[in-house]
XYZ file of C-alpha atoms in Angstrom:
662
model
C -0.430 0.346 -0.084
C 2.963 2.339 0.315
C 3.713 2.225 -3.423
C 2.105 4.435 -5.570
C 1.328 2.706 -8.544
C -0.797 0.300 -6.197
C -2.481 3.171 -4.659
C -3.251 4.313 -8.050
C -4.743 0.942 -9.378
C -6.968 0.627 -6.076
C -7.958 4.348 -6.010
C -8.509 4.533 -9.634
C -10.651 0.710 -9.898
C -12.710 2.002 -7.014
C -13.743 5.172 -8.611
C -14.448 3.502 -11.835
C -16.076 0.674 -9.988
C -18.530 2.908 -8.227
C -19.388 5.269 -10.912
C -20.646 2.550 -13.369
C -22.317 0.501 -10.701
C -24.723 3.536 -9.921
C -24.332 4.438 -13.484
C -25.732 1.087 -14.027
C -28.272 1.226 -11.273
C -29.700 4.659 -12.609
C -30.274 3.184 -15.799
C -31.538 0.386 -14.904
C -34.104 1.602 -12.885
C -34.883 4.340 -15.430
C -35.238 1.030 -17.937
C -37.680 -0.221 -15.041
C -39.634 2.593 -15.007
C -39.707 3.485 -18.627
C -40.873 -0.433 -19.306
C -43.686 -0.327 -16.526
C -45.400 3.274 -18.058
C -45.006 1.498 -21.469
C -46.909 -1.688 -19.996
C -48.916 0.325 -18.088
C -49.964 2.440 -21.121
C -50.702 -1.002 -23.052
C -52.600 -2.410 -20.516
C -54.698 0.621 -19.740
C -55.405 0.486 -23.943
C -55.709 -3.404 -23.805
C -58.468 -3.109 -20.965
C -60.324 -0.365 -23.553
C -59.799 -2.411 -26.359
C -61.205 -5.185 -24.973
C -63.921 -3.249 -22.878
C -64.859 -1.875 -26.865
C -64.837 -5.936 -28.014
C -67.593 -6.676 -25.247
C -69.974 -3.832 -25.784
C -69.127 -4.593 -30.053
C -70.480 -7.620 -29.558
C -73.124 -6.866 -26.805
C -74.274 -4.068 -29.340
C -74.604 -7.495 -32.321
C -76.811 -9.246 -30.160
C -78.990 -6.178 -29.226
C -79.480 -5.242 -32.619
C -80.709 -8.966 -33.789
C -83.100 -8.961 -31.085
C -84.190 -5.130 -32.057
C -84.679 -6.188 -35.963
C -86.971 -9.229 -34.683
C -88.841 -6.686 -32.684
C -89.477 -4.861 -35.616
C -90.847 -7.521 -37.680
C -94.930 -6.675 -37.946
C -95.832 -10.116 -36.944
C -94.200 -9.554 -33.650
C -95.930 -5.646 -33.013
C -99.324 -7.739 -33.293
C -98.572 -8.931 -29.807
C -100.222 -12.056 -31.213
C -98.745 -14.888 -29.597
C -100.252 -17.184 -32.481
C -98.061 -14.971 -35.372
C -95.715 -14.382 -32.933
C -94.631 -18.304 -31.961
C -93.817 -19.217 -35.511
C -91.059 -16.206 -35.768
C -89.752 -16.985 -32.836
C -89.029 -20.580 -33.063
C -87.513 -19.484 -36.377
C -85.521 -16.787 -34.850
C -83.948 -19.786 -32.433
C -82.815 -21.678 -34.849
C -81.019 -18.801 -36.621
C -79.703 -16.585 -33.754
C -77.127 -17.716 -31.119
C -79.835 -16.663 -28.627
C -80.974 -19.889 -26.047
C -84.235 -18.883 -26.140
C -86.264 -15.781 -26.974
C -89.753 -14.658 -25.574
C -92.377 -12.497 -25.554
C -93.242 -10.134 -22.713
C -96.753 -8.896 -22.356
C -97.348 -5.556 -21.102
C -98.706 -7.047 -17.723
C -94.945 -9.157 -17.509
C -96.114 -12.004 -18.282
C -93.419 -14.065 -20.866
C -94.140 -16.304 -23.606
C -91.209 -18.806 -25.218
C -91.021 -20.644 -28.214
C -91.295 -24.130 -25.828
C -94.799 -23.190 -24.941
C -93.653 -22.645 -21.534
C -94.814 -19.086 -19.587
C -93.364 -17.203 -16.397
C -94.525 -13.683 -14.928
C -91.000 -11.440 -15.396
C -92.724 -8.683 -14.365
C -90.474 -8.053 -11.357
C -87.192 -8.205 -13.295
C -85.533 -4.681 -13.656
C -84.280 -6.006 -17.384
C -88.070 -6.297 -18.306
C -89.320 -3.208 -16.595
C -86.526 -1.415 -18.663
C -87.695 -2.797 -21.536
C -91.331 -2.038 -21.084
C -90.566 1.761 -20.487
C -88.615 1.664 -23.827
C -85.124 0.920 -22.841
C -83.422 -1.757 -24.630
C -80.665 -3.344 -22.101
C -78.691 -6.574 -21.262
C -79.232 -8.017 -17.557
C -76.490 -9.315 -15.555
C -76.028 -12.889 -14.991
C -78.361 -15.047 -12.679
C -79.573 -18.561 -12.718
C -82.737 -19.154 -14.957
C -85.960 -20.732 -13.161
C -86.526 -22.355 -16.557
C -83.245 -24.250 -17.399
C -81.308 -23.739 -14.413
C -78.430 -22.602 -15.440
C -76.351 -19.562 -15.589
C -77.641 -17.164 -17.992
C -78.154 -13.102 -18.941
C -80.571 -11.341 -20.870
C -81.443 -9.171 -23.564
C -84.421 -7.325 -23.794
C -85.965 -4.855 -26.667
C -89.395 -3.339 -26.449
C -91.716 -3.509 -29.128
C -93.092 -0.401 -30.437
C -96.145 -0.168 -32.686
C -97.559 3.545 -33.498
C -94.519 5.319 -31.299
C -96.333 3.015 -28.296
C -94.214 0.174 -26.689
C -97.050 -2.414 -26.337
C -94.537 -5.231 -25.252
C -91.017 -6.411 -24.854
C -88.668 -8.734 -26.644
C -86.331 -10.985 -24.618
C -83.363 -13.257 -25.709
C -81.339 -15.146 -22.981
C -77.402 -16.140 -23.745
C -75.383 -18.521 -21.441
C -72.583 -17.161 -19.566
C -70.171 -18.908 -21.694
C -70.877 -16.181 -24.349
C -69.096 -14.127 -22.439
C -66.432 -16.218 -21.510
C -65.716 -17.133 -25.113
C -65.703 -13.410 -25.780
C -62.781 -12.824 -23.417
C -60.857 -16.155 -23.801
C -57.877 -14.674 -25.829
C -57.284 -11.505 -24.245
C -54.818 -10.951 -22.492
C -51.379 -9.171 -21.984
C -48.510 -11.451 -22.762
C -48.035 -15.481 -22.520
C -49.437 -15.099 -18.767
C -51.642 -12.450 -18.791
C -55.672 -12.841 -19.038
C -58.990 -11.101 -18.857
C -62.075 -11.646 -17.039
C -65.219 -9.378 -16.208
C -67.005 -8.427 -12.653
C -70.109 -6.423 -12.197
C -71.065 -3.507 -10.267
C -71.178 -5.656 -6.886
C -67.579 -7.345 -7.612
C -68.495 -10.743 -8.887
C -67.227 -12.533 -11.616
C -69.488 -12.899 -15.084
C -66.572 -14.338 -17.212
C -63.104 -15.576 -16.293
C -61.019 -18.108 -18.237
C -61.171 -20.567 -15.169
C -65.264 -21.686 -16.017
C -65.596 -22.703 -12.076
C -65.241 -18.965 -10.986
C -68.299 -17.834 -13.100
C -70.144 -21.318 -12.013
C -69.517 -20.032 -8.333
C -70.046 -17.050 -8.302
C -66.843 -16.009 -6.842
C -66.722 -12.489 -5.163
C -63.323 -11.671 -3.809
C -65.046 -8.521 -1.610
C -67.115 -10.970 0.016
C -64.718 -14.159 0.482
C -62.018 -11.464 1.866
C -63.754 -11.227 4.922
C -63.210 -14.676 5.713
C -60.101 -15.697 3.829
C -57.186 -13.090 4.387
C -55.574 -14.819 1.125
C -58.226 -12.781 -0.989
C -57.419 -9.047 0.460
C -55.259 -7.873 -1.876
C -58.100 -9.334 -4.696
C -60.840 -7.500 -2.810
C -58.762 -4.112 -2.744
C -58.447 -4.428 -6.009
C -62.413 -4.635 -6.817
C -63.353 -1.838 -4.546
C -60.884 0.482 -6.293
C -62.349 -0.846 -9.776
C -65.422 -0.262 -8.698
C -65.033 2.880 -7.245
C -62.732 4.252 -10.081
C -64.389 2.332 -12.990
C -60.972 2.647 -15.556
C -57.507 2.994 -14.360
C -54.160 0.712 -13.904
C -53.531 -0.923 -10.477
C -51.346 -3.528 -9.166
C -52.228 -6.144 -6.254
C -51.073 -9.951 -5.506
C -52.620 -13.179 -5.955
C -51.361 -16.532 -5.635
C -47.671 -15.547 -4.541
C -47.688 -13.549 -8.030
C -47.397 -9.558 -8.582
C -49.564 -8.346 -11.083
C -50.852 -5.451 -12.671
C -54.531 -4.830 -13.680
C -55.576 -2.522 -16.474
C -59.812 -1.935 -16.030
C -62.234 -0.027 -18.372
C -66.102 -0.458 -18.113
C -68.473 -2.256 -20.471
C -70.719 0.598 -21.683
C -74.313 -0.725 -21.881
C -74.087 -2.418 -18.969
C -72.534 -2.937 -15.602
C -70.040 -4.880 -16.251
C -65.885 -4.145 -16.068
C -63.385 -5.275 -18.070
C -60.252 -6.436 -16.560
C -56.969 -7.497 -18.295
C -53.757 -8.613 -16.011
C -50.509 -9.086 -16.544
C -47.639 -10.207 -14.396
C -45.328 -8.259 -13.190
C -42.179 -10.332 -13.900
C -43.123 -10.988 -17.710
C -43.366 -7.096 -17.710
C -40.234 -6.101 -16.262
C -38.654 -9.162 -18.260
C -36.217 -6.594 -20.404
C -35.248 -4.744 -17.260
C -33.815 -7.996 -16.144
C -31.974 -8.687 -18.701
C -30.774 -5.307 -18.902
C -29.402 -5.382 -15.371
C -27.489 -8.582 -16.472
C -25.751 -7.152 -19.553
C -25.022 -3.992 -17.124
C -23.020 -5.941 -14.673
C -21.284 -8.128 -17.175
C -20.410 -4.608 -19.310
C -19.679 -3.022 -15.716
C -17.176 -6.187 -14.951
C -15.489 -6.005 -18.081
C -15.324 -2.096 -18.087
C -13.332 -2.113 -14.529
C -10.724 -5.258 -15.650
C -9.994 -3.069 -18.590
C -9.515 -0.051 -16.906
C -7.463 -1.841 -14.280
C -4.907 -3.187 -17.070
C -4.763 0.829 -17.869
C -4.465 2.151 -14.763
C -1.577 -0.152 -14.283
C -0.164 0.838 -17.493
C -0.585 4.618 -16.454
C 1.061 3.853 -13.375
C 4.427 2.657 -14.422
C 5.010 5.403 -16.706
C 3.700 8.117 -13.593
C 5.909 6.238 -10.705
C 9.502 5.259 -13.108
C 10.450 9.031 -13.424
C 9.461 9.360 -9.964
C 11.719 6.859 -8.722
C 14.378 8.535 -10.700
C 14.184 11.751 -9.106
C 13.893 10.212 -5.391
C 17.441 8.500 -6.378
C 18.594 11.860 -7.543
C 17.847 13.401 -4.715
C 19.479 11.067 -2.424
C 22.980 12.177 -4.414
C 22.011 15.728 -3.275
C 21.779 14.647 0.327
C 25.116 12.792 0.067
C 26.484 16.487 -1.422
C 27.100 15.098 -4.304
C 25.939 17.932 -6.842
C 28.135 16.810 -9.950
C 25.558 15.023 -11.926
C 22.504 16.775 -14.104
C 19.185 15.505 -15.057
C 18.761 13.631 -18.309
C 16.989 15.907 -20.749
C 14.564 13.426 -21.457
C 12.688 14.295 -18.321
C 13.132 17.522 -18.324
C 11.737 18.134 -21.951
C 8.530 16.240 -20.947
C 5.525 18.947 -20.422
C 3.900 17.401 -17.712
C 4.351 17.269 -13.862
C 6.765 14.943 -14.007
C 8.746 17.653 -16.506
C 7.802 20.454 -14.005
C 9.566 17.770 -11.033
C 13.105 16.920 -13.331
C 13.225 21.005 -14.314
C 12.905 21.861 -10.057
C 15.692 18.907 -9.361
C 18.147 20.679 -12.084
C 17.339 23.842 -11.026
C 18.185 22.635 -7.316
C 21.642 21.286 -8.797
C 22.179 24.826 -10.276
C 21.462 27.064 -7.103
C 23.298 24.606 -4.943
C 26.050 25.068 -7.134
C 26.039 28.743 -7.462
C 25.502 29.067 -3.604
C 28.053 27.003 -2.788
C 30.355 29.105 -5.047
C 29.055 32.204 -3.214
C 29.724 30.732 0.134
C 33.233 30.292 -0.864
C 33.674 33.696 -1.828
C 32.085 34.773 1.335
C 34.481 33.025 3.436
C 37.517 34.967 2.086
C 35.878 38.135 2.959
C 34.718 37.096 6.237
C 38.171 36.809 6.981
C 39.266 40.170 5.568
C 36.453 41.556 7.555
C 37.816 40.315 10.787
C 40.800 41.901 10.708
C 39.287 45.142 10.114
C 36.466 44.742 12.547
C 39.501 44.449 15.019
C 41.081 47.532 14.156
C 37.582 49.679 14.214
C 36.942 47.772 17.686
C 40.499 49.294 19.105
C 39.302 52.701 17.700
C 35.912 52.605 19.561
C 37.499 51.961 22.333
C 38.817 55.659 22.812
C 35.373 57.298 21.414
C 34.238 55.389 24.489
C 36.442 57.166 27.049
C 35.273 60.753 25.440
C 31.727 59.431 25.726
C 31.942 58.712 29.472
C 33.431 62.109 30.269
C 30.706 63.782 28.144
C 27.903 61.444 30.282
C 29.211 63.105 33.594
C 28.463 66.321 32.633
C 24.966 65.328 31.794
C 24.635 63.808 35.011
C 24.959 66.917 36.538
C 22.589 69.056 34.407
C 20.045 66.052 35.622
C 20.793 67.411 39.232
C 20.017 70.827 38.801
C 16.891 69.901 36.855
C 15.554 67.989 39.807
C 15.420 71.082 41.781
C 13.776 73.126 39.237
C 11.096 70.493 39.273
C 10.620 70.572 42.795
C 10.137 73.891 42.740
C 7.255 73.861 40.151
C 5.611 71.240 41.769
C 4.783 73.258 45.038
C 3.927 76.483 42.722
C 1.446 73.888 41.532
C 0.495 72.964 45.181
C -0.209 76.118 45.807
C -2.537 77.160 42.935
C -4.559 73.607 43.201
C -5.344 75.343 47.192
C -6.708 78.620 45.306
C -8.659 76.894 42.528
C -10.089 74.479 45.499
C -11.404 77.706 47.752
C -12.777 79.092 44.669
C -14.706 75.894 43.416
C -16.323 76.114 47.475
C -17.152 79.820 46.037
C -19.049 78.812 43.252
C -20.828 75.843 45.427
C -22.016 78.500 47.922
C -23.332 80.922 44.944
C -25.275 77.743 43.276
C -26.986 77.128 46.391
C -27.997 80.727 46.517
C -29.321 80.553 43.164
C -31.113 77.723 43.525
C -33.014 79.552 46.729
C -33.981 82.152 44.382
C -35.178 80.289 41.824
C -37.595 78.138 44.456
C -39.006 81.851 45.473
C -39.362 82.716 41.505
C -41.259 79.361 41.087
C -43.498 80.481 44.262
C -43.913 83.819 42.899
C -44.957 82.473 39.509
C -47.586 79.959 41.233
C -49.520 83.263 43.012
C -49.541 84.899 39.932
C -50.897 81.871 38.092
C -53.360 82.032 41.025
C -54.158 85.689 40.735
C -54.459 85.203 37.037
C -57.197 82.478 37.459
C -58.922 84.431 40.104
C -59.045 87.516 37.715
C -60.131 85.274 34.975
C -63.473 84.183 37.388
C -63.626 87.700 38.215
C -63.905 89.021 35.093
C -66.236 86.159 33.826
C -68.406 86.956 37.042
C -69.068 90.799 36.174
C -69.469 89.942 32.435
C -72.363 87.868 34.275
C -73.538 90.708 36.042
C -73.427 92.772 33.158
C -75.675 91.013 31.364
C -77.976 90.418 33.656
C -77.966 94.230 34.369
C -78.658 94.862 30.599
C -81.386 92.355 30.549
C -82.884 94.110 33.832
C -82.730 97.513 31.847
C -84.295 95.834 28.782
C -87.275 94.253 31.150
C -87.206 98.008 32.637
C -88.565 99.424 29.190
C -90.934 96.634 28.550
C -92.392 97.351 31.805
C -92.614 101.253 30.933
C -94.330 100.262 27.594
C -97.057 98.174 29.219
C -97.715 101.081 31.740
C -98.257 103.358 28.723
C -100.404 100.711 27.521
C -102.297 100.574 30.679
C -102.624 104.177 30.770
C -104.239 104.036 27.654
C -106.581 101.387 28.686
C -107.754 103.359 31.663
C -108.603 107.092 29.292
C -110.106 105.211 27.135
C -112.175 103.124 30.296
C -112.720 106.632 31.698
C -114.173 107.876 28.186
C -116.301 105.331 28.168
C -117.653 105.491 31.725
C -118.654 109.126 30.802
C -120.210 107.958 27.871
C -122.108 105.542 29.974
C -123.173 108.010 32.256
C -124.605 110.390 29.756
C -126.344 107.504 27.899
C -127.884 106.497 31.781
C -129.053 110.113 32.328
C -130.907 110.100 28.874
C -132.491 106.782 30.130
C -133.793 108.507 33.424
C -134.732 106.334 35.627
C -134.447 102.960 33.817
C -130.814 104.000 33.382
C -130.293 104.335 36.720
C -128.177 101.270 37.823
C -126.596 101.387 34.495
C -125.261 104.857 36.164
C -124.313 103.280 39.156
C -121.981 100.559 37.181
C -120.855 104.012 35.013
C -119.412 105.510 38.303
C -117.734 102.434 39.302
C -116.241 101.897 36.189
C -114.921 105.577 36.271
C -113.458 105.188 39.593
C -111.612 102.007 38.446
C -110.206 104.240 35.392
C -108.784 106.875 37.697
C -107.454 104.302 40.039
C -105.620 102.487 37.003
C -104.274 106.190 35.781
C -103.153 106.760 39.181
C -101.281 103.386 39.556
C -99.879 103.751 36.099
C -98.512 107.225 37.255
C -96.719 105.415 40.064
C -95.561 102.518 37.747
C -94.294 105.049 35.161
C -92.618 107.078 37.792
C -91.021 103.722 39.686
C -90.028 102.194 35.868
C -87.984 105.730 35.217
C -86.033 105.484 38.263
C -85.000 101.718 37.469
C -84.308 102.702 34.241
C -82.207 105.840 35.474
C -80.317 103.219 38.000
C -79.934 100.726 35.572
C -78.173 103.225 33.354
C -75.708 104.426 35.835
C -75.332 100.391 36.840
C -74.412 99.555 32.971
C -72.083 102.778 33.052
C -70.409 101.537 36.298
C -70.103 97.983 35.036
C -68.255 99.110 32.241
C -65.999 100.846 34.326
C -65.246 97.709 36.326
C -64.901 96.049 33.218
C -62.372 98.486 32.173
C -60.744 98.289 35.177
C -61.059 94.027 35.519
C -59.371 94.577 31.644
C -56.923 96.324 33.387
C -56.106 94.180 35.947
C -55.857 91.127 33.797
C -53.617 92.753 31.364
C -51.334 93.316 34.283
C -51.328 89.896 35.746
C -50.354 88.786 32.518
C -47.188 90.872 32.034
C -46.604 89.996 35.776
C -46.482 86.428 34.770
C -44.751 87.346 31.622
C -41.982 88.846 33.523
C -42.023 86.406 36.599
C -41.438 83.514 33.510
C -38.549 86.031 32.527
C -37.174 86.002 35.991
C -37.462 82.000 35.853
C -35.515 81.548 32.770
C -32.981 83.902 33.655
C -32.164 82.012 36.801
C -32.454 78.679 34.274
C -29.809 79.971 31.778
C -27.855 81.353 35.335
C -27.978 77.828 37.141
C -27.131 76.245 33.199
C -24.069 78.795 33.597
C -23.728 78.134 37.014
C -23.030 74.051 36.164
C -21.049 74.819 33.681
C -18.469 76.849 35.512
C -18.644 74.105 38.719
C -17.717 71.613 35.535
C -14.985 73.863 34.630
C -13.322 73.984 38.106
C -13.899 70.380 38.594
C -11.686 70.657 35.208
C -9.028 72.476 36.740
C -9.039 70.698 39.815
C -7.968 67.708 37.690
C -5.331 69.282 35.648
C -4.089 70.919 38.709
C -3.965 66.948 40.307
C -2.347 65.945 36.720
C -0.195 68.498 36.681
C 1.636 67.899 40.290
C 1.866 64.499 38.920
C 3.390 65.076 36.015
C 5.888 67.677 38.097
C 6.454 64.750 40.591
C 7.123 62.512 37.803
C 9.684 64.995 35.960
C 11.446 65.132 39.508
C 11.545 61.456 40.058
C 12.539 61.095 36.093
C 15.506 63.657 36.668
C 16.296 61.775 40.153
C 16.764 58.427 37.897
C 18.534 60.068 34.900
C 20.863 61.443 37.200
C 20.921 57.376 38.549
C 21.298 56.260 35.098
C 24.205 58.769 33.862
C 26.043 57.531 36.724
C 25.133 54.089 35.809
C 25.890 54.584 31.696
C 29.338 55.719 32.921
C 30.410 52.300 34.672
C 28.183 51.180 31.497
C 30.848 52.334 29.119
C 33.569 51.062 31.090
C 32.121 48.061 30.389
C 31.596 48.810 27.226
C 35.451 49.364 26.484
C 36.221 45.917 28.358
C 33.753 44.499 25.704
C 35.736 46.163 22.684
C 38.489 44.717 23.625
C 36.675 41.336 23.592
C 35.317 42.161 20.462
C 38.898 42.025 19.122
C 39.408 38.920 20.270
C 36.364 37.386 18.736
C 37.189 38.819 15.394
C 40.531 37.120 15.644
C 38.282 33.572 16.471
C 35.945 34.714 13.645
C 39.243 34.499 11.046
C 39.977 31.579 12.103
C 35.949 30.420 11.641
C 36.163 31.437 7.830
C 39.240 29.280 7.625
C 37.184 26.220 9.133
C 33.955 27.012 6.851
C 36.683 27.232 3.451
C 37.408 23.926 4.378
C 33.965 22.565 5.188
C 33.237 23.806 1.607
C 35.806 21.932 -0.248
C 33.788 19.143 0.871
C 30.768 19.319 -1.662
C 31.385 17.749 -4.991
C 31.213 20.595 -7.744
């Protein structure tokens, strides 16, 4: 399994086997489906053709019986004349017997027998003018299973009787005897209750077999019973079922003009015979192709692995530091991956040769550079001494810087104290502004309350003003009514005077009338006096109403001025409240700014303290740097010694490079 050739044969053989197997299975399944679909179509078409054949035979027999019923001697319904005709027709046709049915349902046959058929459905239909075929039944005359043709006998457009003809059950079985699908398929018929009416096995007809009924006691008939129930429901179509350990197809179609259904069966194994043969062919074909594929993979694998083996051996020589040999031009000229690998190995060989040459040159240069490094390290030692002196001066300056930084930190601390006091003053001012704002809010509430009371007062004044106006109108109306009463009193007084004059003229007879006139005159005078008093009171009321109206107008003006003043006061309080809010906002900003200054002060102090620390650290660092430079001087001396060692290593490298075979 470590060989690439073995892996190629195994992997490609497995891939070919899986691919061809899947392809074969798919093709086989598709072929089976195609053959099944074609068989179902053919079976369905065959069932329709078989049903049509039965229809044709039944129709032929029905036409024969109908032609007999159209004879004039039959139409007479005179049995004496009809009997001779019927005897001849029984001999000339395929009917077992022919009979004439009277309108009352009584039937007369050629052999002289009679029977009451009024309760038979096929007779009733014929007497109603409908030609029909009955189902199979056992004849009371022959005790054999028969079925009947019935056609009406018409005369002058009216049904005067019926002509019936009986046929043996064998007539139906003879029709379907040669029908079927393939070698093992056969045809049979059932009626609308599932009873067999025609079958190649005559005993099933004689026994009146019904799978639906039998399935209740015989489980082996369950599949057939389900088929019959489906057939009776659908009337036409295709279905599958099992019978006597065989898987079968069934195509079915109704026989028009009857209650029979034609069924054509086909064995599934026979339908799928070609599919099975195709599967066998596919298996043989796949096996042959796999064998051929293994041989081809072996040949291809050999052609691929041979250059790889050569490349592995060539790589082993390179690993042994032998780069004298080149890859043969035969492999380099290949246009595939082998050619690319050969070119890569040859490129590695060229590169190693070039690198070894460059390393050899570089080792000589390293030797020369090591000598120059020794001289440079000596010069660096002198420069280090000068740097040490400079660092001592920097240390002194750093000490002075630390002192100045400490003084700056003290001053920043004092500045922080001042900022803290300002922050406290700002907080006090903030509290005072809050108290003023509370007072303004309370004043604004009082102004709102005063504004509400002013509105209510103005509304009450308006209502009083309206009432006074109504009172003034009422006093005017009273004055008008008083005037009317005064005029009535004057008229009454004149009438009383006229009545007194008329009473004087009448003498003694008008004396009572004179007394009445006098009383009326007195009432008129009293009404006139009362009217004058009312007029005086009305005039005084009108005068007072006008004064009240004028007074209410002044009060209304004062109320409007008061309302305007309250509104102005409210607006001013609101302006004060808004100004206080803005002041509060400004104070909040100042407080935040003070807090920021406090934070900045703290940061400055931290920075100054940090600078002080850094300055002290710098001072210490410069002292340490001085010591470091002393150590560096010693290190440079060691570098000089190391450069000499480097020269020795360059010589050793040159000896190692000489080991490569170039």
